[in-house]
Coordinates of C-alpha atoms in Angstrom, one line a residue:
M1 CA -42.4 15.3 16.2
D2 CA -45.4 15.5 13.8
D3 CA -46.0 19.1 14.8
P4 CA -43.1 21.1 16.3
F5 CA -45.3 24.1 17.3
I6 CA -47.4 24.5 20.4
Q7 CA -51.1 24.3 19.7
L8 CA -53.2 26.8 21.5
D9 CA -56.5 25.8 23.1
R10 CA -58.7 28.7 22.1
D11 CA -61.5 28.0 24.6
A12 CA -59.0 27.7 27.4
L13 CA -57.3 30.9 26.4
A14 CA -60.6 32.7 26.2
S15 CA -61.5 31.5 29.6
E16 CA -58.1 32.5 31.0
L17 CA -58.4 36.0 29.6
R18 CA -62.1 36.3 30.7
L19 CA -63.0 37.7 27.3
R20 CA -66.8 37.6 27.6
E21 CA -66.8 39.0 31.2
R22 CA -64.4 41.8 30.3
G23 CA -66.3 42.5 27.0
T24 CA -69.5 42.9 28.9
E25 CA -67.8 45.2 31.5
Q26 CA -66.2 47.3 28.8
G27 CA -69.4 47.5 26.8
S28 CA -71.5 48.6 29.8
L29 CA -69.0 51.4 30.3
E30 CA -69.3 52.3 26.5
L31 CA -65.7 51.4 26.1
P32 CA -63.8 51.6 23.9
D33 CA -65.0 54.9 22.5
S34 CA -66.7 54.6 19.1
S35 CA -64.1 56.8 17.5
M36 CA -61.2 54.9 19.1
Q37 CA -59.0 53.2 16.4
A38 CA -56.3 51.8 18.7
A39 CA -56.7 48.5 20.5
D40 CA -58.1 48.7 24.0
V41 CA -56.5 46.9 26.9
V42 CA -58.3 43.5 26.3
E43 CA -57.5 43.5 22.6
A44 CA -53.9 44.3 23.5
D45 CA -53.8 41.4 25.9
I46 CA -55.0 39.1 23.1
E47 CA -52.6 40.4 20.6
A48 CA -49.7 40.3 23.1
R49 CA -50.5 36.7 24.0
I50 CA -50.5 35.6 20.4
R51 CA -47.3 37.5 19.6
D52 CA -45.6 35.9 22.5
H53 CA -46.5 32.4 21.3
F54 CA -45.4 33.3 17.8
K55 CA -42.1 34.8 19.0
R56 CA -41.2 31.5 20.8
A57 CA -42.2 29.7 17.6
Q58 CA -39.9 31.9 15.6
I59 CA -37.0 31.1 17.9
D60 CA -37.6 27.4 17.6
A61 CA -38.1 27.7 13.9
A62 CA -34.8 29.6 13.5
N63 CA -32.9 27.0 15.4
S64 CA -34.5 24.2 13.3
I65 CA -33.7 26.0 10.1
R66 CA -30.0 26.5 11.2
T67 CA -29.9 22.7 11.9
Y68 CA -31.2 21.9 8.4
D69 CA -28.8 24.4 6.8
S70 CA -25.9 23.0 8.8
R71 CA -26.6 19.5 7.6
L72 CA -26.9 20.8 4.0
S73 CA -23.5 22.6 4.3
G74 CA -22.0 19.4 5.7
L75 CA -22.7 17.6 2.3
A76 CA -19.3 18.8 1.0
L77 CA -19.4 16.8 -2.3
I78 CA -22.8 18.1 -3.2
A79 CA -21.6 21.6 -2.4
N80 CA -18.4 21.2 -4.5
L81 CA -19.4 19.3 -7.5
S82 CA -17.2 21.4 -9.7
S83 CA -14.1 20.3 -7.9
I84 CA -14.8 16.6 -8.6
R85 CA -13.7 17.0 -12.2
T86 CA -10.6 18.8 -11.2
Q87 CA -9.7 16.2 -8.6
A88 CA -10.4 13.4 -11.1
S89 CA -8.0 15.0 -13.6
V90 CA -5.4 15.5 -10.9
A91 CA -5.7 11.8 -9.9
V92 CA -5.2 10.6 -13.4
G93 CA -2.3 13.0 -13.9
E94 CA -0.6 11.8 -10.6
F95 CA -1.0 8.2 -11.6
K96 CA 0.5 8.8 -15.0
T97 CA 3.4 10.6 -13.3
E98 CA 3.9 7.5 -11.1
V99 CA 4.0 5.4 -14.2
V100 CA 6.7 7.5 -15.7
N101 CA 8.7 7.4 -12.5
R102 CA 8.5 3.6 -12.4
R103 CA 9.5 3.3 -16.0
G104 CA 12.5 5.6 -15.2
K105 CA 13.5 3.4 -12.3
L106 CA 13.4 0.3 -14.5
T107 CA 15.6 1.8 -17.2
P108 CA 18.9 0.9 -15.5
S109 CA 17.7 -2.6 -14.7
R110 CA 16.6 -3.1 -18.3
D111 CA 19.9 -1.7 -19.7
A112 CA 21.8 -4.0 -17.3
I113 CA 19.9 -7.1 -18.4
R114 CA 20.4 -6.3 -22.0
D115 CA 24.2 -5.9 -21.4
S116 CA 24.1 -9.1 -19.5
Y117 CA 22.5 -11.0 -22.4
E118 CA 25.1 -9.5 -24.7
E119 CA 27.9 -10.5 -22.4
L120 CA 26.7 -14.1 -22.0
R121 CA 26.0 -14.4 -25.7
D122 CA 29.5 -13.1 -26.6
F123 CA 31.2 -15.4 -24.1
R124 CA 29.3 -18.5 -25.3
N125 CA 30.0 -17.6 -29.0
D126 CA 33.7 -16.9 -28.3
N127 CA 34.1 -20.2 -26.4
G128 CA 31.8 -22.4 -28.5
L129 CA 29.4 -23.1 -25.7
R130 CA 25.8 -24.1 -26.3
R131 CA 24.9 -25.4 -22.9
P132 CA 23.9 -23.7 -19.6
A133 CA 26.4 -23.5 -16.8
H134 CA 26.4 -26.5 -14.5
D135 CA 24.7 -26.2 -11.1
V136 CA 27.3 -26.1 -8.4
P137 CA 27.0 -27.0 -4.7
P138 CA 27.1 -24.2 -2.1
A139 CA 30.6 -22.9 -1.4
S140 CA 30.1 -23.9 2.3
A141 CA 29.5 -27.5 1.3
T142 CA 32.8 -27.6 -0.8
V143 CA 34.8 -26.0 1.9
G144 CA 33.3 -28.4 4.4
S145 CA 34.3 -31.3 2.2
M146 CA 37.9 -30.1 2.0
M147 CA 38.0 -29.6 5.8
I148 CA 36.7 -33.2 6.2
F149 CA 39.4 -34.5 3.8
W150 CA 42.1 -32.6 5.8
L151 CA 40.7 -33.8 9.1
L152 CA 40.6 -37.4 8.0
E153 CA 44.1 -37.2 6.6
T154 CA 45.3 -35.7 9.8
I155 CA 43.7 -38.4 11.9
A156 CA 45.1 -41.2 9.6
N157 CA 48.6 -39.7 9.4
S158 CA 48.8 -39.0 13.1
M159 CA 48.6 -42.7 13.8
F160 CA 51.6 -43.3 11.6
L161 CA 53.7 -40.3 12.3
R162 CA 53.4 -40.5 16.1
L163 CA 55.9 -43.4 16.2
G164 CA 59.3 -42.4 17.3
D165 CA 58.3 -38.8 17.8
S166 CA 59.7 -37.2 21.0
M167 CA 56.4 -35.4 21.6
G168 CA 54.3 -38.6 21.2
W169 CA 50.8 -38.1 20.0
L170 CA 51.0 -34.3 20.0
G171 CA 54.0 -34.3 17.7
G172 CA 52.3 -36.8 15.5
V173 CA 49.1 -34.8 15.2
I174 CA 51.0 -31.6 14.5
A175 CA 53.1 -33.3 11.8
A176 CA 50.0 -34.9 10.3
A177 CA 48.1 -31.6 10.3
V178 CA 50.9 -29.8 8.4
V179 CA 51.4 -32.7 5.9
G180 CA 47.6 -32.9 5.4
A181 CA 47.1 -29.1 5.0
I182 CA 49.8 -28.9 2.3
N183 CA 48.6 -31.9 0.5
V184 CA 44.9 -31.0 0.6
G185 CA 45.4 -27.2 0.1
F186 CA 47.7 -27.7 -2.9
A187 CA 45.3 -30.2 -4.4
A188 CA 42.3 -27.9 -4.0
A189 CA 44.2 -25.0 -5.7
V190 CA 45.0 -27.3 -8.6
G191 CA 41.5 -28.6 -8.9
R192 CA 40.0 -25.1 -8.8
H193 CA 42.5 -23.2 -11.1
V194 CA 44.4 -25.8 -13.2
W195 CA 42.0 -28.6 -14.1
P196 CA 39.4 -26.3 -15.7
K197 CA 42.0 -25.1 -18.2
I198 CA 42.0 -28.6 -19.7
N199 CA 38.4 -27.8 -21.0
H200 CA 39.4 -24.5 -22.6
R201 CA 38.8 -24.0 -26.3
E202 CA 42.3 -22.7 -27.0
T203 CA 44.9 -25.3 -27.4
S204 CA 47.6 -23.3 -25.6
V205 CA 45.4 -23.0 -22.5
R206 CA 44.6 -26.7 -22.6
V207 CA 48.3 -27.6 -22.8
L208 CA 49.0 -25.4 -19.8
G209 CA 46.2 -27.2 -18.0
W210 CA 47.7 -30.6 -18.8
I211 CA 51.2 -29.6 -17.9
G212 CA 50.0 -28.1 -14.6
S213 CA 48.0 -31.2 -13.8
A214 CA 51.0 -33.4 -14.5
V215 CA 53.3 -31.3 -12.4
W216 CA 50.8 -31.4 -9.5
L217 CA 50.5 -35.2 -9.8
F218 CA 54.3 -35.6 -9.8
L219 CA 54.7 -33.3 -6.8
T220 CA 51.8 -34.9 -4.9
V221 CA 53.2 -38.3 -5.4
G222 CA 56.6 -37.1 -4.3
W223 CA 55.2 -35.2 -1.3
N224 CA 53.3 -38.3 -0.1
L225 CA 56.3 -40.5 -0.7
M226 CA 58.4 -38.2 1.4
A227 CA 55.7 -38.4 4.1
G228 CA 56.1 -42.2 4.0
H229 CA 59.9 -42.0 4.2
Y230 CA 59.5 -39.5 7.0
R231 CA 57.5 -42.1 8.9
D232 CA 60.1 -44.7 8.1
A233 CA 62.9 -42.4 9.3
K234 CA 61.0 -41.7 12.6
S235 CA 60.3 -45.4 13.1
L236 CA 64.1 -46.2 12.6
G237 CA 64.9 -43.6 15.2
M238 CA 67.0 -41.4 12.9
A239 CA 68.3 -38.2 14.5
N240 CA 67.1 -35.9 11.7
P241 CA 64.1 -37.7 10.1
E242 CA 63.3 -34.8 7.7
A243 CA 66.7 -34.8 6.1
A244 CA 66.7 -38.6 6.2
A245 CA 63.4 -38.7 4.4
L246 CA 64.8 -36.5 1.6
G247 CA 67.8 -38.9 1.2
M248 CA 65.5 -41.9 1.1
L249 CA 63.5 -40.6 -1.9
G250 CA 63.9 -43.0 -4.9
S251 CA 64.1 -46.1 -2.7
G252 CA 61.2 -48.2 -1.6
L253 CA 59.2 -47.7 1.6
E254 CA 60.2 -49.7 4.6
S255 CA 56.7 -50.5 6.0
I256 CA 53.2 -51.3 4.8
Y257 CA 52.1 -48.5 7.1
S258 CA 54.2 -46.1 5.1
Y259 CA 52.5 -47.3 1.9
G260 CA 49.2 -46.7 3.7
L261 CA 50.3 -43.2 4.4
L262 CA 51.1 -42.7 0.7
L263 CA 47.8 -44.1 -0.4
A264 CA 45.8 -42.1 2.1
G265 CA 47.6 -38.9 1.0
L266 CA 46.8 -39.5 -2.7
I267 CA 43.2 -40.4 -2.0
F268 CA 42.6 -37.2 0.0
A269 CA 44.5 -35.1 -2.4
F270 CA 42.4 -36.3 -5.4
G271 CA 39.2 -35.9 -3.3
A272 CA 40.1 -32.3 -2.5
A273 CA 41.0 -31.6 -6.1
I274 CA 37.7 -33.1 -7.4
A275 CA 35.7 -31.1 -4.8
A276 CA 37.4 -27.9 -5.8
Y277 CA 37.0 -28.7 -9.5
K278 CA 33.2 -29.0 -8.9
M279 CA 33.0 -25.7 -7.1
D280 CA 32.2 -24.0 -10.4
D281 CA 31.4 -24.8 -14.0
P282 CA 34.2 -26.9 -15.6
Y283 CA 34.7 -24.3 -18.3
P284 CA 37.0 -21.5 -17.1
G285 CA 35.1 -18.2 -16.5
Y286 CA 31.7 -19.6 -17.6
G287 CA 30.4 -19.9 -14.0
P288 CA 31.0 -16.2 -13.0
V289 CA 29.5 -14.9 -16.3
W290 CA 26.5 -17.2 -15.8
R291 CA 26.0 -16.2 -12.2
R292 CA 26.2 -12.5 -13.0
H293 CA 23.6 -13.0 -15.7
A294 CA 21.3 -15.0 -13.4
K295 CA 21.7 -12.3 -10.6
R296 CA 20.8 -9.6 -13.1
C297 CA 17.8 -11.5 -14.3
E298 CA 16.7 -12.0 -10.7
D299 CA 17.2 -8.3 -10.0
Y300 CA 15.2 -7.3 -13.1
V301 CA 12.3 -9.6 -12.3
A302 CA 12.3 -8.3 -8.7
D303 CA 12.4 -4.7 -10.0
V304 CA 9.5 -5.3 -12.4
K305 CA 7.5 -7.0 -9.7
A306 CA 8.2 -4.2 -7.3
A307 CA 7.1 -1.6 -9.9
T308 CA 4.0 -3.6 -10.8
D309 CA 3.0 -4.0 -7.1
E310 CA 3.5 -0.3 -6.4
L311 CA 1.4 0.7 -9.4
L312 CA -1.2 -1.9 -8.5
D313 CA -1.4 -0.5 -5.0
I314 CA -1.7 3.1 -6.3
R315 CA -4.3 2.0 -8.9
D316 CA -6.4 0.2 -6.4
D317 CA -6.2 3.1 -4.0
A318 CA -7.2 5.6 -6.7
I319 CA -10.0 3.4 -8.0
G320 CA -11.2 2.7 -4.5
E321 CA -11.2 6.4 -3.7
A322 CA -13.1 7.2 -6.9
T323 CA -15.6 4.5 -6.1
D324 CA -16.0 5.7 -2.6
I325 CA -16.6 9.2 -3.8
R326 CA -19.3 8.0 -6.2
M327 CA -21.0 6.1 -3.4
E328 CA -20.7 9.0 -1.1
L329 CA -22.0 11.3 -3.8
G330 CA -25.1 9.2 -4.2
R331 CA -25.6 9.0 -0.4
Q332 CA -25.2 12.7 0.0
L333 CA -27.6 13.3 -2.9
T334 CA -30.2 11.2 -1.1
Q335 CA -29.6 13.0 2.2
R336 CA -29.8 16.4 0.5
Q337 CA -33.2 15.5 -1.0
Q338 CA -34.4 14.2 2.3
I339 CA -33.2 17.3 4.1
M340 CA -34.6 19.7 1.5
S341 CA -38.0 17.9 1.7
A342 CA -38.0 18.1 5.5
R343 CA -36.9 21.8 5.4
D344 CA -39.6 22.7 2.9
A345 CA -42.2 20.9 4.9
F346 CA -41.0 22.8 8.0
R347 CA -41.3 26.1 6.2
R348 CA -44.8 25.3 5.1
R349 CA -45.8 24.3 8.6
Y350 CA -44.3 27.5 10.0
E351 CA -46.5 29.6 7.6
E352 CA -49.5 27.5 8.5
Y353 CA -48.8 28.0 12.2
A354 CA -48.7 31.8 11.6
E355 CA -52.0 31.6 9.9
Q356 CA -53.4 29.4 12.6
L357 CA -52.3 31.9 15.3
E358 CA -53.7 34.8 13.3
S359 CA -57.0 32.9 13.0
T360 CA -57.0 32.1 16.7
A361 CA -56.3 35.8 17.6
N362 CA -59.2 36.9 15.4
A363 CA -61.5 34.4 16.9
L364 CA -60.6 35.6 20.4
L365 CA -61.1 39.2 19.3
Q366 CA -64.5 38.4 17.9
E367 CA -65.6 36.7 21.1
Y368 CA -64.6 39.8 23.1
R369 CA -66.1 42.2 20.6
A370 CA -69.4 40.3 20.4
A371 CA -69.8 40.5 24.2
N372 CA -68.8 44.2 24.1
R373 CA -71.3 45.0 21.3
A374 CA -74.1 43.3 23.2
A375 CA -73.5 45.3 26.4
R376 CA -73.2 48.8 24.9
S377 CA -75.7 51.2 23.6
T378 CA -73.4 53.3 21.5
P379 CA -71.9 52.1 18.2
A380 CA -68.8 50.0 18.4
P381 CA -65.6 51.2 16.9
S382 CA -65.4 50.6 13.2
R383 CA -62.2 48.5 13.6
F384 CA -64.3 45.8 15.3
D385 CA -65.2 44.7 11.8
Q386 CA -61.6 44.5 10.8
S387 CA -59.4 41.4 11.0
W388 CA -56.1 41.5 12.9
K389 CA -53.0 40.6 10.9
L390 CA -50.0 38.9 12.5
S391 CA -46.9 40.5 10.9
H392 CA -43.9 38.1 10.4
E393 CA -41.0 37.4 8.2
P394 CA -40.9 34.2 6.2
L395 CA -38.2 31.7 6.9
P396 CA -35.2 31.9 4.6
I397 CA -34.9 29.5 1.6
A398 CA -32.2 26.9 1.5
P399 CA -28.7 28.3 1.0
G400 CA -27.0 27.8 -2.3
E401 CA -28.3 27.2 -5.7
D402 CA -30.5 24.3 -6.7
I403 CA -28.4 21.5 -8.0
P404 CA -29.8 19.9 -11.1
R405 CA -29.6 16.1 -11.6
S406 CA -27.5 16.7 -14.8
A407 CA -24.7 18.1 -12.6
I408 CA -24.7 15.0 -10.4
D409 CA -24.7 12.8 -13.5
A410 CA -21.7 14.7 -14.9
A411 CA -19.8 14.3 -11.7
E412 CA -20.5 10.5 -11.7
Q413 CA -19.4 10.3 -15.3
D414 CA -16.1 12.1 -14.5
L415 CA -15.4 9.6 -11.7
E416 CA -16.2 6.7 -14.0
A417 CA -13.9 8.2 -16.6
T418 CA -11.2 8.5 -14.0
V419 CA -11.5 4.8 -13.1
S420 CA -11.3 3.9 -16.8
Q421 CA -8.3 6.2 -17.5
I422 CA -6.3 4.9 -14.5
S423 CA -7.0 1.3 -15.4
A424 CA -6.0 2.0 -19.0
A425 CA -2.8 3.7 -17.8
F426 CA -2.0 0.8 -15.5
D427 CA -2.5 -1.8 -18.3
E428 CA -0.3 0.3 -20.6
A429 CA 2.4 0.5 -18.0
I430 CA 2.4 -3.2 -17.4
E431 CA 2.7 -3.9 -21.1
S432 CA 5.7 -1.5 -21.2
F433 CA 7.5 -3.6 -18.5
E434 CA 9.2 -6.0 -20.8
P435 CA 9.4 -9.5 -19.4
L436 CA 12.6 -11.5 -19.6
D437 CA 11.5 -13.7 -22.4
E438 CA 10.6 -10.6 -24.5
L439 CA 13.9 -9.1 -23.9
K440 CA 15.6 -12.4 -24.7
R441 CA 13.7 -12.6 -28.0
K442 CA 14.6 -9.0 -28.9
M443 CA 18.3 -9.9 -28.2
G444 CA 18.1 -12.8 -30.5
D445 CA 18.6 -15.4 -27.8
G446 CA 15.2 -16.8 -27.8

């Protein structure tokens, strides 16, 4: 509303109070007495009517002032500028504490990766290796290959060993499965644990590898020859084919199918041995050392990334909060200026309204007094020449001290400094997180 106070119609109020009629009536009765200093009944009515209007205006004004003051007190940032610097310092301190914590969490990973580089370097130096470890297929693929070799050998052998078996196909399958399991399993063990020794730097280990491989080859050939003789013994209907097969060792096989059994056994044995050999790096022990090192590198990279992401989130939150506070500070400052301007304007209008009511009251009194003077023959009381005063208390000034612009600028500078310090601390922390290539260079492995 442009004017929150009720405007009185002086003419209407004069008519309502019958000022001229009552002034004439009182004057003709020579009332009030010339010596009377107190207001008569008509003057009292005028003053009471004006005071009543002003009292209601005071109530409305008090409510409006409380609303303005409530809005001012709701501007928390403006009211607590001194706390912004403290909060900014706390935010910087908390971020630096987080940086220290993240560095502490990375220390074990950094120590582990350094030890890993030393272990890998020492192993390669001790064994004369300059190459990376070979890539190996998944263990499931190797085990699957061996199972396929065993299954194929079982299927192939069951066709040969079922002949003459009292249990028919079942007996042949069981015998083939046992023969294949021993053949493939032994070959896989040799390929995994014996063949790699041939690549060892030490001569004694290589000799053991060659000896072990030769022994395996001899036993594999013998085992598969015995499987062929076993098939011959079963096909000839011998009572005890196992013992007969042992007795037939050293002689030729009786059937081309027995030679097929021998050949299939050797093929599947060598296939299983090669698959097991390729399960890991061909140099003994190099694969585990390399994988441990690769795992530690992955863990270190993951730890550095996690620490970086955590600090990045904390930094972004802190900077976002500082930026929001700056924006809110500017918004509250604008609001405060608007509220203070409106409040001051309201106070001025309140004072003007009091003066307006006082002027209206004096005008009404003069209208009554003029009619009274005209109707009487005795002198009017001397107070008829005096103006009436409306007594009132001014509205209170705005609570709190006036906030200078310099205080606002200082708070904004503190927030800007907070953003700069947190950003600098973040950059310093990221630089302190040594990447793998830096660690490798320091270790002399670059």
